[in-house]
């Protein structure tokens, strides 16, 4: 299994500012994923971060708002830019850890709880 | 697009009984389906994966079934304990293999 850490674990930010969330994995992985989980909602995939290429964003999420870096196979950052109260959420990074064949399971970090005032 | 439906109401079960959670999906049947557990303030933790050609999968007190005709998976916890109280998420792959999650069902095991 993979062990994933995230920093910060929580933060309170003012609207209009930006926050960068770090995700560190204890093993080299090809793909890392960033999810958002708003209160009472399911996990929503923001983007997929591949090392050495641009992140792939899901519908409704754009690079200007959520720039992502993936400098190596064990680390990624997600920035939440120009924040508004609607960005208050838990942000989670995850990695795939294969079972067999094409079936993949995901390991998640502990999440970053963000509150925007 | 694929949608996952889980009972959004909390489920209260007496300790020692079997808890059964339901996951329904629309559209195409996925090659596999997964269940995760999420505790407050934590990320989801993978529990079980069941493939489309498997009717049932077991792991200790957990059992998962997968009915591709009904487009449904059932998740059972037998001999439930208060420590089993958590939110349980159903997840399955989209056609591009990215994983999508249901909203989860909150389970309370009452002592």
PDB file of N, CA and C in Angstrom, chain A residues 10-91:
ATOM      1  N   UNK A  10      -5.342  21.681   7.646  1.00  0.00           N
ATOM      2  CA  UNK A  10      -6.483  22.588   7.610  1.00  0.00           C
ATOM      3  C   UNK A  10      -5.978  24.020   7.535  1.00  0.00           C
ATOM      4  N   UNK A  11      -6.831  24.888   7.027  1.00  0.00           N
ATOM      5  CA  UNK A  11      -6.470  26.303   6.975  1.00  0.00           C
ATOM      6  C   UNK A  11      -7.726  27.143   6.863  1.00  0.00           C
ATOM      7  N   UNK A  12      -7.625  28.341   7.371  1.00  0.00           N
ATOM      8  CA  UNK A  12      -8.684  29.343   7.222  1.00  0.00           C
ATOM      9  C   UNK A  12      -8.086  30.487   6.435  1.00  0.00           C
ATOM     10  N   UNK A  13      -8.715  30.834   5.324  1.00  0.00           N
ATOM     11  CA  UNK A  13      -8.144  31.823   4.415  1.00  0.00           C
ATOM     12  C   UNK A  13      -9.145  32.928   4.125  1.00  0.00           C
ATOM     13  N   UNK A  14      -8.614  34.061   3.733  1.00  0.00           N
ATOM     14  CA  UNK A  14      -9.451  35.187   3.332  1.00  0.00           C
ATOM     15  C   UNK A  14      -9.767  35.075   1.845  1.00  0.00           C
ATOM     16  N   UNK A  15     -10.942  35.530   1.479  1.00  0.00           N
ATOM     17  CA  UNK A  15     -11.309  35.498   0.066  1.00  0.00           C
ATOM     18  C   UNK A  15     -10.325  36.322  -0.755  1.00  0.00           C
ATOM     19  N   UNK A  16     -10.086  35.872  -1.960  1.00  0.00           N
ATOM     20  CA  UNK A  16      -9.168  36.567  -2.855  1.00  0.00           C
ATOM     21  C   UNK A  16      -7.732  36.083  -2.750  1.00  0.00           C
ATOM     22  N   UNK A  17      -7.419  35.328  -1.712  1.00  0.00           N
ATOM     23  CA  UNK A  17      -6.053  34.819  -1.563  1.00  0.00           C
ATOM     24  C   UNK A  17      -5.954  33.430  -2.199  1.00  0.00           C
ATOM     25  N   UNK A  18      -4.751  32.867  -2.183  1.00  0.00           N
ATOM     26  CA  UNK A  18      -4.509  31.540  -2.757  1.00  0.00           C
ATOM     27  C   UNK A  18      -3.868  30.644  -1.707  1.00  0.00           C
ATOM     28  N   UNK A  19      -4.105  29.355  -1.824  1.00  0.00           N
ATOM     29  CA  UNK A  19      -3.517  28.371  -0.915  1.00  0.00           C
ATOM     30  C   UNK A  19      -2.952  27.222  -1.737  1.00  0.00           C
ATOM     31  N   UNK A  20      -1.744  26.823  -1.410  1.00  0.00           N
ATOM     32  CA  UNK A  20      -1.139  25.671  -2.076  1.00  0.00           C
ATOM     33  C   UNK A  20      -1.106  24.495  -1.125  1.00  0.00           C
ATOM     34  N   UNK A  21      -1.656  23.380  -1.583  1.00  0.00           N
ATOM     35  CA  UNK A  21      -1.724  22.147  -0.807  1.00  0.00           C
ATOM     36  C   UNK A  21      -0.680  21.179  -1.356  1.00  0.00           C
ATOM     37  N   UNK A  22       0.081  20.579  -0.452  1.00  0.00           N
ATOM     38  CA  UNK A  22       1.129  19.650  -0.855  1.00  0.00           C
ATOM     39  C   UNK A  22       0.698  18.210  -0.591  1.00  0.00           C
ATOM     40  N   UNK A  23       1.106  17.320  -1.469  1.00  0.00           N
ATOM     41  CA  UNK A  23       0.817  15.898  -1.322  1.00  0.00           C
ATOM     42  C   UNK A  23       2.100  15.112  -1.553  1.00  0.00           C
ATOM     43  N   UNK A  24       2.475  14.293  -0.568  1.00  0.00           N
ATOM     44  CA  UNK A  24       3.697  13.510  -0.642  1.00  0.00           C
ATOM     45  C   UNK A  24       3.353  12.028  -0.512  1.00  0.00           C
ATOM     46  N   UNK A  25       3.913  11.208  -1.405  1.00  0.00           N
ATOM     47  CA  UNK A  25       3.669   9.764  -1.385  1.00  0.00           C
ATOM     48  C   UNK A  25       4.984   9.058  -1.056  1.00  0.00           C
ATOM     49  N   UNK A  26       4.904   7.932  -0.348  1.00  0.00           N
ATOM     50  CA  UNK A  26       6.132   7.248   0.061  1.00  0.00           C
ATOM     51  C   UNK A  26       6.657   6.303  -1.015  1.00  0.00           C
ATOM     52  N   UNK A  27       5.988   6.240  -2.158  1.00  0.00           N
ATOM     53  CA  UNK A  27       6.430   5.399  -3.272  1.00  0.00           C
ATOM     54  C   UNK A  27       6.269   6.175  -4.574  1.00  0.00           C
ATOM     55  N   UNK A  28       6.988   5.747  -5.585  1.00  0.00           N
ATOM     56  CA  UNK A  28       6.843   6.404  -6.885  1.00  0.00           C
ATOM     57  C   UNK A  28       5.567   5.919  -7.555  1.00  0.00           C
ATOM     58  N   UNK A  29       4.768   6.845  -8.025  1.00  0.00           N
ATOM     59  CA  UNK A  29       3.509   6.507  -8.682  1.00  0.00           C
ATOM     60  C   UNK A  29       3.391   7.314  -9.967  1.00  0.00           C
ATOM     61  N   UNK A  30       2.713   6.727 -10.931  1.00  0.00           N
ATOM     62  CA  UNK A  30       2.570   7.398 -12.223  1.00  0.00           C
ATOM     63  C   UNK A  30       1.555   8.531 -12.143  1.00  0.00           C
ATOM     64  N   UNK A  31       0.393   8.217 -11.646  1.00  0.00           N
ATOM     65  CA  UNK A  31      -0.681   9.215 -11.620  1.00  0.00           C
ATOM     66  C   UNK A  31      -1.067   9.571 -10.192  1.00  0.00           C
ATOM     67  N   UNK A  32      -1.316  10.837  -9.987  1.00  0.00           N
ATOM     68  CA  UNK A  32      -1.872  11.310  -8.723  1.00  0.00           C
ATOM     69  C   UNK A  32      -3.153  12.058  -9.050  1.00  0.00           C
ATOM     70  N   UNK A  33      -4.089  12.008  -8.138  1.00  0.00           N
ATOM     71  CA  UNK A  33      -5.399  12.602  -8.379  1.00  0.00           C
ATOM     72  C   UNK A  33      -5.720  13.603  -7.272  1.00  0.00           C
ATOM     73  N   UNK A  34      -6.418  14.649  -7.655  1.00  0.00           N
ATOM     74  CA  UNK A  34      -6.913  15.627  -6.683  1.00  0.00           C
ATOM     75  C   UNK A  34      -8.436  15.614  -6.709  1.00  0.00           C
ATOM     76  N   UNK A  35      -9.017  15.461  -5.502  1.00  0.00           N
ATOM     77  CA  UNK A  35     -10.462  15.440  -5.350  1.00  0.00           C
ATOM     78  C   UNK A  35     -10.891  16.579  -4.418  1.00  0.00           C
ATOM     79  N   UNK A  36     -12.147  16.939  -4.553  1.00  0.00           N
ATOM     80  CA  UNK A  36     -12.767  17.869  -3.629  1.00  0.00           C
ATOM     81  C   UNK A  36     -13.989  17.185  -3.028  1.00  0.00           C
ATOM     82  N   UNK A  37     -14.189  17.399  -1.743  1.00  0.00           N
ATOM     83  CA  UNK A  37     -15.365  16.830  -1.087  1.00  0.00           C
ATOM     84  C   UNK A  37     -16.036  17.943  -0.300  1.00  0.00           C
ATOM     85  N   UNK A  38     -17.149  18.421  -0.834  1.00  0.00           N
ATOM     86  CA  UNK A  38     -17.907  19.463  -0.151  1.00  0.00           C
ATOM     87  C   UNK A  38     -18.862  18.801   0.832  1.00  0.00           C
ATOM     88  N   UNK A  39     -19.285  19.536   1.854  1.00  0.00           N
ATOM     89  CA  UNK A  39     -20.126  18.939   2.907  1.00  0.00           C
ATOM     90  C   UNK A  39     -21.330  18.207   2.337  1.00  0.00           C
ATOM     91  N   UNK A  40     -21.488  16.965   2.744  1.00  0.00           N
ATOM     92  CA  UNK A  40     -22.634  16.180   2.320  1.00  0.00           C
ATOM     93  C   UNK A  40     -22.596  15.713   0.879  1.00  0.00           C
ATOM     94  N   UNK A  41     -21.479  15.935   0.227  1.00  0.00           N
ATOM     95  CA  UNK A  41     -21.381  15.573  -1.189  1.00  0.00           C
ATOM     96  C   UNK A  41     -20.368  14.456  -1.401  1.00  0.00           C
ATOM     97  N   UNK A  42     -20.423  13.882  -2.577  1.00  0.00           N
ATOM     98  CA  UNK A  42     -19.451  12.847  -2.912  1.00  0.00           C
ATOM     99  C   UNK A  42     -18.116  13.481  -3.278  1.00  0.00           C
ATOM    100  N   UNK A  43     -17.120  12.654  -3.375  1.00  0.00           N
ATOM    101  CA  UNK A  43     -15.818  13.132  -3.836  1.00  0.00           C
ATOM    102  C   UNK A  43     -15.932  13.487  -5.318  1.00  0.00           C
ATOM    103  N   UNK A  44     -15.457  14.639  -5.668  1.00  0.00           N
ATOM    104  CA  UNK A  44     -15.486  15.090  -7.063  1.00  0.00           C
ATOM    105  C   UNK A  44     -14.054  15.218  -7.560  1.00  0.00           C
ATOM    106  N   UNK A  45     -13.752  14.552  -8.656  1.00  0.00           N
ATOM    107  CA  UNK A  45     -12.406  14.605  -9.207  1.00  0.00           C
ATOM    108  C   UNK A  45     -12.149  15.974  -9.834  1.00  0.00           C
ATOM    109  N   UNK A  46     -11.063  16.608  -9.407  1.00  0.00           N
ATOM    110  CA  UNK A  46     -10.687  17.907  -9.962  1.00  0.00           C
ATOM    111  C   UNK A  46      -9.792  17.703 -11.181  1.00  0.00           C
ATOM    112  N   UNK A  47      -8.730  16.922 -10.980  1.00  0.00           N
ATOM    113  CA  UNK A  47      -7.761  16.744 -12.064  1.00  0.00           C
ATOM    114  C   UNK A  47      -6.871  15.552 -11.779  1.00  0.00           C
ATOM    115  N   UNK A  48      -6.230  15.089 -12.845  1.00  0.00           N
ATOM    116  CA  UNK A  48      -5.247  14.018 -12.767  1.00  0.00           C
ATOM    117  C   UNK A  48      -3.882  14.620 -13.058  1.00  0.00           C
ATOM    118  N   UNK A  49      -2.926  14.345 -12.181  1.00  0.00           N
ATOM    119  CA  UNK A  49      -1.590  14.914 -12.326  1.00  0.00           C
ATOM    120  C   UNK A  49      -0.609  13.826 -12.737  1.00  0.00           C
ATOM    121  N   UNK A  50      -0.033  13.980 -13.927  1.00  0.00           N
ATOM    122  CA  UNK A  50       0.970  13.047 -14.421  1.00  0.00           C
ATOM    123  C   UNK A  50       2.326  13.723 -14.379  1.00  0.00           C
ATOM    124  N   UNK A  51       3.323  12.969 -14.003  1.00  0.00           N
ATOM    125  CA  UNK A  51       4.667  13.533 -13.948  1.00  0.00           C
ATOM    126  C   UNK A  51       5.182  13.803 -15.356  1.00  0.00           C
ATOM    127  N   UNK A  52       5.651  15.019 -15.563  1.00  0.00           N
ATOM    128  CA  UNK A  52       6.246  15.358 -16.849  1.00  0.00           C
ATOM    129  C   UNK A  52       5.276  15.869 -17.886  1.00  0.00           C
ATOM    130  N   UNK A  53       4.026  16.033 -17.530  1.00  0.00           N
ATOM    131  CA  UNK A  53       3.057  16.571 -18.484  1.00  0.00           C
ATOM    132  C   UNK A  53       2.038  17.431 -17.751  1.00  0.00           C
ATOM    133  N   UNK A  54       1.255  18.147 -18.524  1.00  0.00           N
ATOM    134  CA  UNK A  54       0.220  19.001 -17.933  1.00  0.00           C
ATOM    135  C   UNK A  54      -0.847  18.148 -17.266  1.00  0.00           C
ATOM    136  N   UNK A  55      -1.415  18.678 -16.207  1.00  0.00           N
ATOM    137  CA  UNK A  55      -2.518  17.977 -15.551  1.00  0.00           C
ATOM    138  C   UNK A  55      -3.742  17.955 -16.449  1.00  0.00           C
ATOM    139  N   UNK A  56      -4.551  16.935 -16.281  1.00  0.00           N
ATOM    140  CA  UNK A  56      -5.805  16.806 -17.035  1.00  0.00           C
ATOM    141  C   UNK A  56      -6.955  17.174 -16.121  1.00  0.00           C
ATOM    142  N   UNK A  57      -7.722  18.187 -16.508  1.00  0.00           N
ATOM    143  CA  UNK A  57      -8.781  18.705 -15.651  1.00  0.00           C
ATOM    144  C   UNK A  57     -10.137  18.149 -16.048  1.00  0.00           C
ATOM    145  N   UNK A  58     -10.985  17.955 -15.034  1.00  0.00           N
ATOM    146  CA  UNK A  58     -12.352  17.507 -15.258  1.00  0.00           C
ATOM    147  C   UNK A  58     -13.218  18.697 -15.659  1.00  0.00           C
ATOM    148  N   UNK A  59     -14.361  18.367 -16.232  1.00  0.00           N
ATOM    149  CA  UNK A  59     -15.304  19.406 -16.623  1.00  0.00           C
ATOM    150  C   UNK A  59     -15.686  20.239 -15.402  1.00  0.00           C
ATOM    151  N   UNK A  60     -15.614  21.550 -15.552  1.00  0.00           N
ATOM    152  CA  UNK A  60     -15.968  22.447 -14.470  1.00  0.00           C
ATOM    153  C   UNK A  60     -14.778  22.935 -13.657  1.00  0.00           C
ATOM    154  N   UNK A  61     -13.610  22.401 -13.943  1.00  0.00           N
ATOM    155  CA  UNK A  61     -12.392  22.813 -13.243  1.00  0.00           C
ATOM    156  C   UNK A  61     -11.365  23.287 -14.277  1.00  0.00           C
ATOM    157  N   UNK A  62     -10.712  24.418 -13.986  1.00  0.00           N
ATOM    158  CA  UNK A  62      -9.775  24.986 -14.944  1.00  0.00           C
ATOM    159  C   UNK A  62      -8.431  25.246 -14.294  1.00  0.00           C
ATOM    160  N   UNK A  63      -7.412  25.269 -15.130  1.00  0.00           N
ATOM    161  CA  UNK A  63      -6.039  25.400 -14.646  1.00  0.00           C
ATOM    162  C   UNK A  63      -5.794  26.735 -13.955  1.00  0.00           C
ATOM    163  N   UNK A  64      -6.444  27.788 -14.420  1.00  0.00           N
ATOM    164  CA  UNK A  64      -6.217  29.095 -13.800  1.00  0.00           C
ATOM    165  C   UNK A  64      -6.684  29.120 -12.357  1.00  0.00           C
ATOM    166  N   UNK A  65      -7.729  28.369 -12.064  1.00  0.00           N
ATOM    167  CA  UNK A  65      -8.281  28.344 -10.719  1.00  0.00           C
ATOM    168  C   UNK A  65      -7.572  27.309  -9.841  1.00  0.00           C
ATOM    169  N   UNK A  66      -7.205  26.194 -10.449  1.00  0.00           N
ATOM    170  CA  UNK A  66      -6.596  25.089  -9.700  1.00  0.00           C
ATOM    171  C   UNK A  66      -5.289  24.636 -10.356  1.00  0.00           C
ATOM    172  N   UNK A  67      -4.273  25.485 -10.391  1.00  0.00           N
ATOM    173  CA  UNK A  67      -3.012  25.028 -10.989  1.00  0.00           C
ATOM    174  C   UNK A  67      -2.395  23.894 -10.183  1.00  0.00           C
ATOM    175  N   UNK A  68      -1.825  22.962 -10.899  1.00  0.00           N
ATOM    176  CA  UNK A  68      -1.251  21.759 -10.302  1.00  0.00           C
ATOM    177  C   UNK A  68       0.189  21.618 -10.761  1.00  0.00           C
ATOM    178  N   UNK A  69       1.045  21.210  -9.837  1.00  0.00           N
ATOM    179  CA  UNK A  69       2.414  20.866 -10.204  1.00  0.00           C
ATOM    180  C   UNK A  69       2.661  19.406  -9.898  1.00  0.00           C
ATOM    181  N   UNK A  70       3.556  18.800 -10.675  1.00  0.00           N
ATOM    182  CA  UNK A  70       3.935  17.393 -10.449  1.00  0.00           C
ATOM    183  C   UNK A  70       5.407  17.262 -10.823  1.00  0.00           C
ATOM    184  N   UNK A  71       6.266  17.755  -9.949  1.00  0.00           N
ATOM    185  CA  UNK A  71       7.694  17.811 -10.289  1.00  0.00           C
ATOM    186  C   UNK A  71       8.400  16.468 -10.316  1.00  0.00           C
ATOM    187  N   UNK A  72       7.868  15.482  -9.590  1.00  0.00           N
ATOM    188  CA  UNK A  72       8.487  14.152  -9.593  1.00  0.00           C
ATOM    189  C   UNK A  72       7.432  13.104  -9.300  1.00  0.00           C
ATOM    190  N   UNK A  73       7.870  11.846  -9.165  1.00  0.00           N
ATOM    191  CA  UNK A  73       6.921  10.738  -9.049  1.00  0.00           C
ATOM    192  C   UNK A  73       6.370  10.546  -7.640  1.00  0.00           C
ATOM    193  N   UNK A  74       6.778  11.378  -6.685  1.00  0.00           N
ATOM    194  CA  UNK A  74       6.292  11.209  -5.309  1.00  0.00           C
ATOM    195  C   UNK A  74       5.626  12.462  -4.754  1.00  0.00           C
ATOM    196  N   UNK A  75       5.468  13.487  -5.536  1.00  0.00           N
ATOM    197  CA  UNK A  75       5.029  14.775  -4.988  1.00  0.00           C
ATOM    198  C   UNK A  75       4.152  15.523  -5.972  1.00  0.00           C
ATOM    199  N   UNK A  76       3.135  16.227  -5.423  1.00  0.00           N
ATOM    200  CA  UNK A  76       2.289  17.077  -6.247  1.00  0.00           C
ATOM    201  C   UNK A  76       1.747  18.204  -5.377  1.00  0.00           C
ATOM    202  N   UNK A  77       1.433  19.315  -6.014  1.00  0.00           N
ATOM    203  CA  UNK A  77       0.754  20.398  -5.313  1.00  0.00           C
ATOM    204  C   UNK A  77      -0.485  20.814  -6.085  1.00  0.00           C
ATOM    205  N   UNK A  78      -1.477  21.251  -5.330  1.00  0.00           N
ATOM    206  CA  UNK A  78      -2.691  21.838  -5.885  1.00  0.00           C
ATOM    207  C   UNK A  78      -2.836  23.227  -5.277  1.00  0.00           C
ATOM    208  N   UNK A  79      -3.005  24.228  -6.102  1.00  0.00           N
ATOM    209  CA  UNK A  79      -3.245  25.576  -5.613  1.00  0.00           C
ATOM    210  C   UNK A  79      -4.700  25.947  -5.854  1.00  0.00           C
ATOM    211  N   UNK A  80      -5.331  26.461  -4.839  1.00  0.00           N
ATOM    212  CA  UNK A  80      -6.677  26.999  -4.983  1.00  0.00           C
ATOM    213  C   UNK A  80      -6.510  28.512  -5.062  1.00  0.00           C
ATOM    214  N   UNK A  81      -6.794  29.083  -6.222  1.00  0.00           N
ATOM    215  CA  UNK A  81      -6.472  30.481  -6.486  1.00  0.00           C
ATOM    216  C   UNK A  81      -7.679  31.377  -6.303  1.00  0.00           C
ATOM    217  N   UNK A  82      -7.380  32.630  -5.937  1.00  0.00           N
ATOM    218  CA  UNK A  82      -8.432  33.648  -5.840  1.00  0.00           C
ATOM    219  C   UNK A  82      -9.675  33.067  -5.155  1.00  0.00           C
ATOM    220  N   UNK A  83      -9.486  32.637  -3.943  1.00  0.00           N
ATOM    221  CA  UNK A  83     -10.515  31.857  -3.254  1.00  0.00           C
ATOM    222  C   UNK A  83     -11.760  32.668  -2.914  1.00  0.00           C
ATOM    223  N   UNK A  84     -12.882  31.957  -2.913  1.00  0.00           N
ATOM    224  CA  UNK A  84     -14.163  32.496  -2.469  1.00  0.00           C
ATOM    225  C   UNK A  84     -14.753  31.504  -1.466  1.00  0.00           C
ATOM    226  N   UNK A  85     -15.757  31.907  -0.713  1.00  0.00           N
ATOM    227  CA  UNK A  85     -16.351  30.978   0.267  1.00  0.00           C
ATOM    228  C   UNK A  85     -16.818  29.662  -0.363  1.00  0.00           C
ATOM    229  N   UNK A  86     -17.172  29.689  -1.653  1.00  0.00           N
ATOM    230  CA  UNK A  86     -17.624  28.459  -2.322  1.00  0.00           C
ATOM    231  C   UNK A  86     -16.495  27.430  -2.456  1.00  0.00           C
ATOM    232  N   UNK A  87     -15.276  27.858  -2.256  1.00  0.00           N
ATOM    233  CA  UNK A  87     -14.142  26.922  -2.328  1.00  0.00           C
ATOM    234  C   UNK A  87     -13.918  26.196  -1.003  1.00  0.00           C
ATOM    235  N   UNK A  88     -14.675  26.554   0.006  1.00  0.00           N
ATOM    236  CA  UNK A  88     -14.554  25.863   1.297  1.00  0.00           C
ATOM    237  C   UNK A  88     -14.927  24.402   1.101  1.00  0.00           C
ATOM    238  N   UNK A  89     -13.993  23.540   1.456  1.00  0.00           N
ATOM    239  CA  UNK A  89     -14.182  22.128   1.145  1.00  0.00           C
ATOM    240  C   UNK A  89     -13.030  21.342   1.750  1.00  0.00           C
ATOM    241  N   UNK A  90     -13.111  20.035   1.614  1.00  0.00           N
ATOM    242  CA  UNK A  90     -11.957  19.180   1.915  1.00  0.00           C
ATOM    243  C   UNK A  90     -11.316  18.813   0.584  1.00  0.00           C
ATOM    244  N   UNK A  91     -10.018  18.976   0.501  1.00  0.00           N
ATOM    245  CA  UNK A  91      -9.280  18.637  -0.710  1.00  0.00           C
ATOM    246  C   UNK A  91      -8.407  17.422  -0.408  1.00  0.00           C
TER     247      UNK A  91
END
